[in-house]
Amino acid sequence: TLKLTALLLLSMMLSACSFLEEVNTSLDYANTATEHINNLTAFAEEAPQLVENALNNPEILQELENKVLTLKQDVEEFIALQDIPTIAEEIHQELVVQNEQLLQEIHKLLENGHLALDKLESSQLFTTIGEVTNLLNSIENLTQ
């Protein structure tokens, strides 16, 4: 019976460790996804003013182009995330779909690797970012 008790205790400890690992993984994912969405939101908030200023200033245009290229890289990295916790798989899939749409919009804005400013003003980029941002509540619910 001592062996059985020890085995039962060990089994319970392993289950607790597995549960804690899943919780930690979920928190890590939620933090990563939230940071990604916050970066998208920050871009969407500052880009309209940069677009307006870039019309007459090549330095601002270069800054905006760099921000779009960084955004593209961030989106690609988010899409490529691996080891998604089970609890977050559904929301992650929604985020991937939205981010793939966002990536398509970004590709439409780039001509030979450079930002086509006239296309940015009429693009769906900001609408798509808004749709991604709407998923933030679902991500925050993962940690509760």
PDB file of N, CA, C and O in Angstrom, residues 1-9:
ATOM      1  N   THR A   1       0.814  -1.197   0.000  1.00  0.00           N
ATOM      2  CA  THR A   1       0.000   0.000   0.000  1.00  0.00           C
ATOM      3  C   THR A   1       0.860   1.264   0.000  1.00  0.00           C
ATOM      4  O   THR A   1       0.414   2.291  -0.485  1.00  0.00           O
ATOM      5  N   LEU A   2       2.031   1.185   0.558  1.00  0.00           N
ATOM      6  CA  LEU A   2       2.924   2.339   0.552  1.00  0.00           C
ATOM      7  C   LEU A   2       3.329   2.691  -0.885  1.00  0.00           C
ATOM      8  O   LEU A   2       3.358   3.868  -1.254  1.00  0.00           O
ATOM      9  N   LYS A   3       3.594   1.650  -1.702  1.00  0.00           N
ATOM     10  CA  LYS A   3       3.940   1.881  -3.105  1.00  0.00           C
ATOM     11  C   LYS A   3       2.761   2.497  -3.850  1.00  0.00           C
ATOM     12  O   LYS A   3       2.937   3.395  -4.666  1.00  0.00           O
ATOM     13  N   LEU A   4       1.562   2.015  -3.557  1.00  0.00           N
ATOM     14  CA  LEU A   4       0.367   2.530  -4.214  1.00  0.00           C
ATOM     15  C   LEU A   4       0.137   3.997  -3.841  1.00  0.00           C
ATOM     16  O   LEU A   4      -0.169   4.820  -4.699  1.00  0.00           O
ATOM     17  N   THR A   5       0.336   4.319  -2.561  1.00  0.00           N
ATOM     18  CA  THR A   5       0.177   5.703  -2.104  1.00  0.00           C
ATOM     19  C   THR A   5       1.214   6.606  -2.761  1.00  0.00           C
ATOM     20  O   THR A   5       0.896   7.705  -3.214  1.00  0.00           O
ATOM     21  N   ALA A   6       2.447   6.125  -2.824  1.00  0.00           N
ATOM     22  CA  ALA A   6       3.517   6.903  -3.451  1.00  0.00           C
ATOM     23  C   ALA A   6       3.226   7.104  -4.938  1.00  0.00           C
ATOM     24  O   ALA A   6       3.421   8.199  -5.488  1.00  0.00           O
ATOM     25  N   LEU A   7       2.748   6.050  -5.600  1.00  0.00           N
ATOM     26  CA  LEU A   7       2.408   6.137  -7.011  1.00  0.00           C
ATOM     27  C   LEU A   7       1.257   7.116  -7.243  1.00  0.00           C
ATOM     28  O   LEU A   7       1.291   7.928  -8.167  1.00  0.00           O
ATOM     29  N   LEU A   8       0.253   7.061  -6.386  1.00  0.00           N
ATOM     30  CA  LEU A   8      -0.883   7.976  -6.490  1.00  0.00           C
ATOM     31  C   LEU A   8      -0.439   9.418  -6.270  1.00  0.00           C
ATOM     32  O   LEU A   8      -0.833  10.328  -7.000  1.00  0.00           O
ATOM     33  N   LEU A   9       0.407   9.622  -5.274  1.00  0.00           N
ATOM     34  CA  LEU A   9       0.927  10.951  -4.982  1.00  0.00           C
ATOM     35  C   LEU A   9       1.760  11.487  -6.155  1.00  0.00           C
ATOM     36  O   LEU A   9       1.616  12.650  -6.555  1.00  0.00           O
TER      37      LEU A   9
END
